[in-house]
CSV table of C-alpha atoms in Angstrom, one decimal:
chain,number,residue,atom,x,y,z
H,1,MET,CA,-145.6,-45.2,-24.4
H,2,SER,CA,-143.0,-45.1,-21.6
H,3,LEU,CA,-143.7,-42.6,-18.8
H,4,PHE,CA,-139.9,-42.1,-18.5
H,5,SER,CA,-138.1,-39.8,-20.9
H,6,PRO,CA,-134.3,-39.6,-20.4
H,7,PRO,CA,-133.0,-36.1,-19.9
H,8,GLN,CA,-131.5,-34.3,-22.8
H,9,PHE,CA,-127.8,-33.5,-22.7
H,10,PHE,CA,-126.9,-29.8,-22.8
H,11,ALA,CA,-123.4,-28.6,-23.5
H,12,ASP,CA,-123.7,-25.9,-20.9
H,13,GLN,CA,-124.1,-28.4,-18.0
H,14,GLN,CA,-122.1,-27.5,-15.0
H,15,ALA,CA,-121.3,-29.4,-11.8
H,16,SER,CA,-123.5,-28.8,-8.8
H,17,ASP,CA,-123.0,-25.7,-6.7
H,18,TYR,CA,-121.3,-27.3,-3.7
H,19,TYR,CA,-118.3,-29.0,-5.3
H,20,PRO,CA,-117.2,-26.0,-7.4
H,21,ARG,CA,-117.2,-23.9,-4.2
H,22,THR,CA,-114.7,-26.3,-2.6
H,23,VAL,CA,-112.4,-26.9,-5.6
H,24,PRO,CA,-110.2,-24.5,-7.5
H,25,PRO,CA,-111.3,-24.4,-11.1
H,26,LEU,CA,-109.3,-26.0,-13.9
H,27,PRO,CA,-107.9,-23.7,-16.6
H,28,PRO,CA,-110.2,-23.7,-19.6
H,29,GLN,CA,-109.2,-26.3,-22.2
H,30,PRO,CA,-109.6,-24.9,-25.8
H,31,PRO,CA,-112.0,-26.5,-28.2
H,32,LEU,CA,-110.6,-28.7,-31.0
H,33,THR,CA,-110.0,-26.7,-34.2
H,34,GLY,CA,-108.7,-28.1,-37.5
H,35,GLU,CA,-107.2,-31.5,-38.2
H,36,VAL,CA,-104.8,-33.1,-35.7
H,37,THR,CA,-103.2,-36.5,-35.2
H,38,ALA,CA,-102.8,-38.6,-32.2
H,39,ASP,CA,-102.0,-42.1,-31.0
H,40,LEU,CA,-105.2,-42.2,-28.9
H,41,CYS,CA,-108.4,-40.2,-29.0
H,42,VAL,CA,-110.5,-40.4,-25.9
H,43,VAL,CA,-114.1,-39.3,-26.1
H,44,GLY,CA,-115.6,-38.1,-22.8
H,45,GLY,CA,-114.1,-36.0,-19.9
H,46,GLY,CA,-115.4,-37.9,-16.9
H,47,PHE,CA,-113.6,-40.3,-14.6
H,48,ALA,CA,-113.2,-43.1,-17.2
H,49,GLY,CA,-112.1,-40.8,-20.0
H,50,LEU,CA,-109.6,-38.9,-17.9
H,51,SER,CA,-108.2,-42.1,-16.3
H,52,ALA,CA,-107.8,-43.5,-19.8
H,53,ALA,CA,-106.0,-40.3,-21.0
H,54,LEU,CA,-103.8,-40.4,-17.9
H,55,HIS,CA,-102.8,-44.1,-18.5
H,56,GLY,CA,-102.3,-43.5,-22.2
H,57,ALA,CA,-100.0,-40.6,-21.4
H,58,GLN,CA,-98.2,-42.7,-18.8
H,59,CYS,CA,-97.4,-45.1,-21.6
H,60,GLY,CA,-95.9,-42.4,-23.8
H,61,LEU,CA,-98.9,-42.1,-26.2
H,62,ASP,CA,-99.9,-38.8,-27.8
H,63,VAL,CA,-103.4,-38.4,-26.4
H,64,ARG,CA,-106.3,-36.1,-27.4
H,65,LEU,CA,-109.4,-36.1,-25.2
H,66,LEU,CA,-112.7,-34.6,-26.5
H,67,GLU,CA,-115.4,-33.4,-24.1
H,68,ALA,CA,-118.7,-32.0,-25.3
H,69,ALA,CA,-119.1,-29.6,-22.3
H,70,THR,CA,-116.4,-29.0,-19.7
H,71,LEU,CA,-114.4,-31.6,-17.8
H,72,GLY,CA,-116.5,-33.1,-15.1
H,73,ALA,CA,-119.7,-31.4,-16.2
H,74,GLY,CA,-121.7,-34.7,-16.0
H,75,ALA,CA,-122.1,-37.3,-13.3
H,76,SER,CA,-118.4,-37.6,-12.6
H,77,GLY,CA,-118.3,-34.0,-11.2
H,78,ARG,CA,-121.5,-34.2,-9.2
H,79,ASN,CA,-121.9,-37.6,-7.6
H,80,GLY,CA,-121.9,-38.7,-4.0
H,81,GLY,CA,-118.2,-39.4,-3.8
H,82,GLN,CA,-118.4,-42.9,-2.3
H,83,VAL,CA,-115.5,-45.3,-3.2
H,84,GLY,CA,-117.3,-48.5,-2.2
H,85,SER,CA,-116.3,-52.1,-2.2
H,86,GLY,CA,-117.4,-54.8,-4.7
H,87,GLN,CA,-120.3,-54.3,-7.1
H,88,ARG,CA,-123.7,-52.8,-7.1
H,89,LEU,CA,-125.1,-56.1,-5.9
H,90,GLU,CA,-123.7,-57.6,-2.7
H,91,ALA,CA,-121.3,-60.5,-3.2
H,92,PRO,CA,-123.7,-63.1,-1.6
H,93,ASP,CA,-126.4,-62.0,-4.0
H,94,LEU,CA,-124.0,-62.4,-6.9
H,95,LYS,CA,-123.1,-65.9,-5.6
H,96,ALA,CA,-126.8,-66.8,-5.5
H,97,ARG,CA,-127.3,-65.7,-9.1
H,98,PHE,CA,-124.1,-66.7,-10.8
H,99,GLY,CA,-122.3,-69.1,-8.4
H,100,LEU,CA,-119.3,-68.6,-6.1
H,101,GLU,CA,-116.5,-68.5,-8.6
H,102,MET,CA,-118.2,-65.9,-10.8
H,103,ALA,CA,-119.1,-63.9,-7.7
H,104,LYS,CA,-115.5,-64.0,-6.6
H,105,SER,CA,-114.3,-62.8,-10.0
H,106,LEU,CA,-116.8,-59.9,-10.0
H,107,TRP,CA,-115.7,-59.0,-6.4
H,108,ARG,CA,-112.1,-58.9,-7.4
H,109,ILE,CA,-112.9,-56.6,-10.4
H,110,GLY,CA,-114.6,-54.2,-8.0
H,111,GLU,CA,-111.8,-54.3,-5.5
H,112,SER,CA,-109.2,-53.7,-8.3
H,113,ALA,CA,-111.1,-50.6,-9.4
H,114,LYS,CA,-111.4,-49.3,-5.9
H,115,HIS,CA,-107.7,-49.7,-5.2
H,116,LEU,CA,-106.8,-48.1,-8.6
H,117,VAL,CA,-108.6,-44.9,-7.3
H,118,PHE,CA,-106.7,-45.0,-4.1
H,119,ASP,CA,-103.4,-45.7,-5.9
H,120,LEU,CA,-103.9,-42.8,-8.3
H,121,ILE,CA,-104.6,-40.4,-5.5
H,122,GLU,CA,-101.4,-41.4,-3.7
H,123,GLU,CA,-99.2,-41.6,-6.8
H,124,TYR,CA,-100.2,-38.1,-8.1
H,125,GLY,CA,-100.8,-36.4,-4.8
H,126,ILE,CA,-104.5,-35.6,-5.6
H,127,ALA,CA,-106.0,-33.5,-2.9
H,128,CYS,CA,-109.6,-34.7,-2.8
H,129,ASN,CA,-110.4,-34.9,0.9
H,130,LEU,CA,-110.2,-38.7,0.9
H,131,LYS,CA,-111.6,-40.2,4.1
H,132,SER,CA,-111.5,-43.9,5.1
H,133,GLY,CA,-114.6,-45.9,5.9
H,134,ILE,CA,-118.3,-46.1,4.9
H,135,VAL,CA,-121.1,-47.0,7.3
H,136,TYR,CA,-124.1,-48.9,6.0
H,137,PRO,CA,-126.8,-48.6,8.7
H,138,VAL,CA,-130.1,-50.5,8.7
H,139,HIS,CA,-133.4,-49.0,9.7
H,140,LYS,CA,-135.4,-52.2,10.1
H,141,LYS,CA,-134.8,-54.6,13.0
H,142,PRO,CA,-135.2,-57.8,10.9
H,143,MET,CA,-132.4,-56.6,8.6
H,144,ALA,CA,-130.0,-56.2,11.5
H,145,ALA,CA,-130.2,-59.9,12.3
H,146,ASP,CA,-128.4,-60.9,9.1
H,147,LEU,CA,-125.5,-58.5,9.5
H,148,PRO,CA,-123.1,-60.7,11.5
H,149,HIS,CA,-123.6,-63.6,9.1
H,150,PHE,CA,-122.9,-61.3,6.2
H,151,VAL,CA,-119.6,-60.1,7.8
H,152,ASP,CA,-118.6,-63.7,8.5
H,153,GLN,CA,-119.5,-64.8,5.0
H,154,MET,CA,-117.5,-62.1,3.3
H,155,GLN,CA,-114.5,-63.1,5.4
H,156,ALA,CA,-114.9,-66.9,4.8
H,157,GLU,CA,-115.9,-67.0,1.1
H,158,PHE,CA,-114.4,-63.8,-0.3
H,159,GLY,CA,-111.4,-63.2,2.0
H,160,TYR,CA,-112.6,-59.7,2.9
H,161,SER,CA,-111.9,-58.7,6.5
H,162,SER,CA,-112.6,-55.0,6.3
H,163,PHE,CA,-116.3,-55.3,7.1
H,164,LEU,CA,-117.1,-54.8,10.8
H,165,HIS,CA,-120.4,-55.4,12.4
H,166,LEU,CA,-121.7,-52.6,14.6
H,167,SER,CA,-124.6,-53.2,17.1
H,168,ALA,CA,-127.2,-50.5,17.6
H,169,ASP,CA,-125.5,-49.2,20.6
H,170,GLU,CA,-122.1,-49.1,18.9
H,171,LEU,CA,-123.6,-47.3,15.9
H,172,THR,CA,-125.2,-44.7,18.2
H,173,GLN,CA,-121.8,-44.0,19.7
H,174,GLU,CA,-120.2,-43.9,16.2
H,175,LEU,CA,-122.7,-41.5,14.6
H,176,ASN,CA,-124.4,-39.9,17.7
H,177,ALA,CA,-127.7,-40.8,16.0
H,178,THR,CA,-130.5,-43.0,17.1
H,179,GLY,CA,-133.2,-44.9,15.2
H,180,TYR,CA,-130.9,-47.5,13.5
H,181,HIS,CA,-130.7,-51.2,14.5
H,182,GLY,CA,-127.1,-51.9,13.6
H,183,ALA,CA,-124.7,-51.4,10.7
H,184,VAL,CA,-121.8,-52.7,8.7
H,185,LEU,CA,-118.7,-50.5,8.7
H,186,ASP,CA,-116.5,-51.0,5.7
H,187,VAL,CA,-113.0,-49.7,6.7
H,188,GLY,CA,-111.7,-50.7,3.3
H,189,ALA,CA,-113.9,-48.2,1.5
H,190,GLY,CA,-113.8,-44.4,1.4
H,191,HIS,CA,-115.3,-41.1,0.5
H,192,LEU,CA,-113.8,-38.2,-1.5
H,193,ASN,CA,-114.7,-35.0,-3.2
H,194,PRO,CA,-115.5,-36.2,-6.7
H,195,LEU,CA,-114.8,-33.0,-8.5
H,196,ALA,CA,-111.5,-32.5,-6.8
H,197,TYR,CA,-110.5,-36.1,-7.7
H,198,LEU,CA,-111.6,-35.5,-11.3
H,199,HIS,CA,-109.5,-32.3,-11.5
H,200,GLY,CA,-106.6,-34.2,-10.1
H,201,LEU,CA,-106.9,-36.8,-12.9
H,202,ALA,CA,-107.1,-34.0,-15.5
H,203,ARG,CA,-104.1,-32.1,-14.2
H,204,SER,CA,-102.0,-35.2,-14.0
H,205,ALA,CA,-103.0,-36.3,-17.5
H,206,ILE,CA,-102.2,-32.8,-18.9
H,207,ASP,CA,-98.9,-32.7,-17.0
H,208,LEU,CA,-97.9,-36.0,-18.7
H,209,GLY,CA,-98.7,-34.5,-22.1
H,210,ALA,CA,-102.3,-35.3,-22.8
H,211,THR,CA,-104.3,-32.6,-24.6
H,212,CYS,CA,-107.9,-32.0,-23.5
H,213,HIS,CA,-110.5,-30.2,-25.6
H,214,GLU,CA,-113.7,-28.8,-24.0
H,215,ASP,CA,-116.7,-27.7,-26.0
H,216,SER,CA,-115.8,-30.3,-28.6
H,217,ARG,CA,-118.8,-32.5,-29.1
H,218,VAL,CA,-118.1,-35.5,-31.3
H,219,THR,CA,-120.4,-35.6,-34.3
H,220,GLY,CA,-119.2,-38.7,-36.0
H,221,TRP,CA,-116.3,-41.1,-36.5
H,222,GLN,CA,-115.1,-43.6,-39.2
H,223,ALA,CA,-112.3,-46.0,-39.9
H,224,VAL,CA,-110.2,-44.9,-42.8
H,225,GLY,CA,-107.1,-46.6,-44.1
H,226,GLY,CA,-106.1,-48.4,-40.9
H,227,GLN,CA,-106.8,-45.4,-38.6
H,228,TYR,CA,-109.8,-43.7,-37.1
H,229,VAL,CA,-111.1,-40.2,-37.8
H,230,VAL,CA,-113.1,-38.7,-35.0
H,231,GLN,CA,-115.0,-35.6,-36.0
H,232,THR,CA,-116.3,-32.6,-34.0
H,233,GLY,CA,-118.0,-29.4,-35.2
H,234,GLY,CA,-114.6,-27.6,-35.3
H,235,GLY,CA,-112.2,-30.2,-36.4
H,236,GLU,CA,-111.1,-33.9,-36.5
H,237,VAL,CA,-108.6,-36.2,-34.8
H,238,ARG,CA,-106.9,-38.8,-36.9
H,239,CYS,CA,-105.7,-41.5,-34.6
H,240,LYS,CA,-104.4,-45.1,-34.2
H,241,HIS,CA,-106.9,-45.9,-31.4
H,242,ALA,CA,-110.2,-44.4,-30.4
H,243,LEU,CA,-111.8,-45.0,-27.0
H,244,PHE,CA,-115.4,-43.9,-26.3
């Protein structure tokens, strides 16, 4: 038997205390009732779902978004807010595992996603306290020895020049903190208030005509006659495309 049991999802989840204190609330979005039609039905009101709804509405689609709780109630509304570069694994580690060309492809995917966030913030004027730069300090001296090589490798092999090496003294001046042996500063990354960003996505999608439904947990879906039927406890969406 596994010692880990994944947490149950509760429809009354709310974002953490800090972010709601810094962000004006969204107007409540009414639950889905009855039968409606749409070009696109999006299931999930986090970053991915709201971005999909926004892009669908940009293209002139009639969009319905279904969220089991409230918009941003899960991880999208309560995360650390880092808009980092690349993937979860560092690019040199991806190179060692998959080869240089695949690592470059994965790096480009991550960079494209990062710049999409920045572009949406600029295009829609989303006020989310975006700040440039993320510092990655190291707390063990042997780790610091590899940092200059990492910065050089990212420039030479991946064409990324936004990583800067900071010595221990430079880092102390930057952070006014001691105990670290050096760092990499990524001036191409950033940090934002995630709930404010999510609310900006939601408002922009709604302004373009997307309809969002909170308290509308999806209970099932099926393909019927060339379209999809997405069901909730209070109604159903008949649509040409469904995105979960």
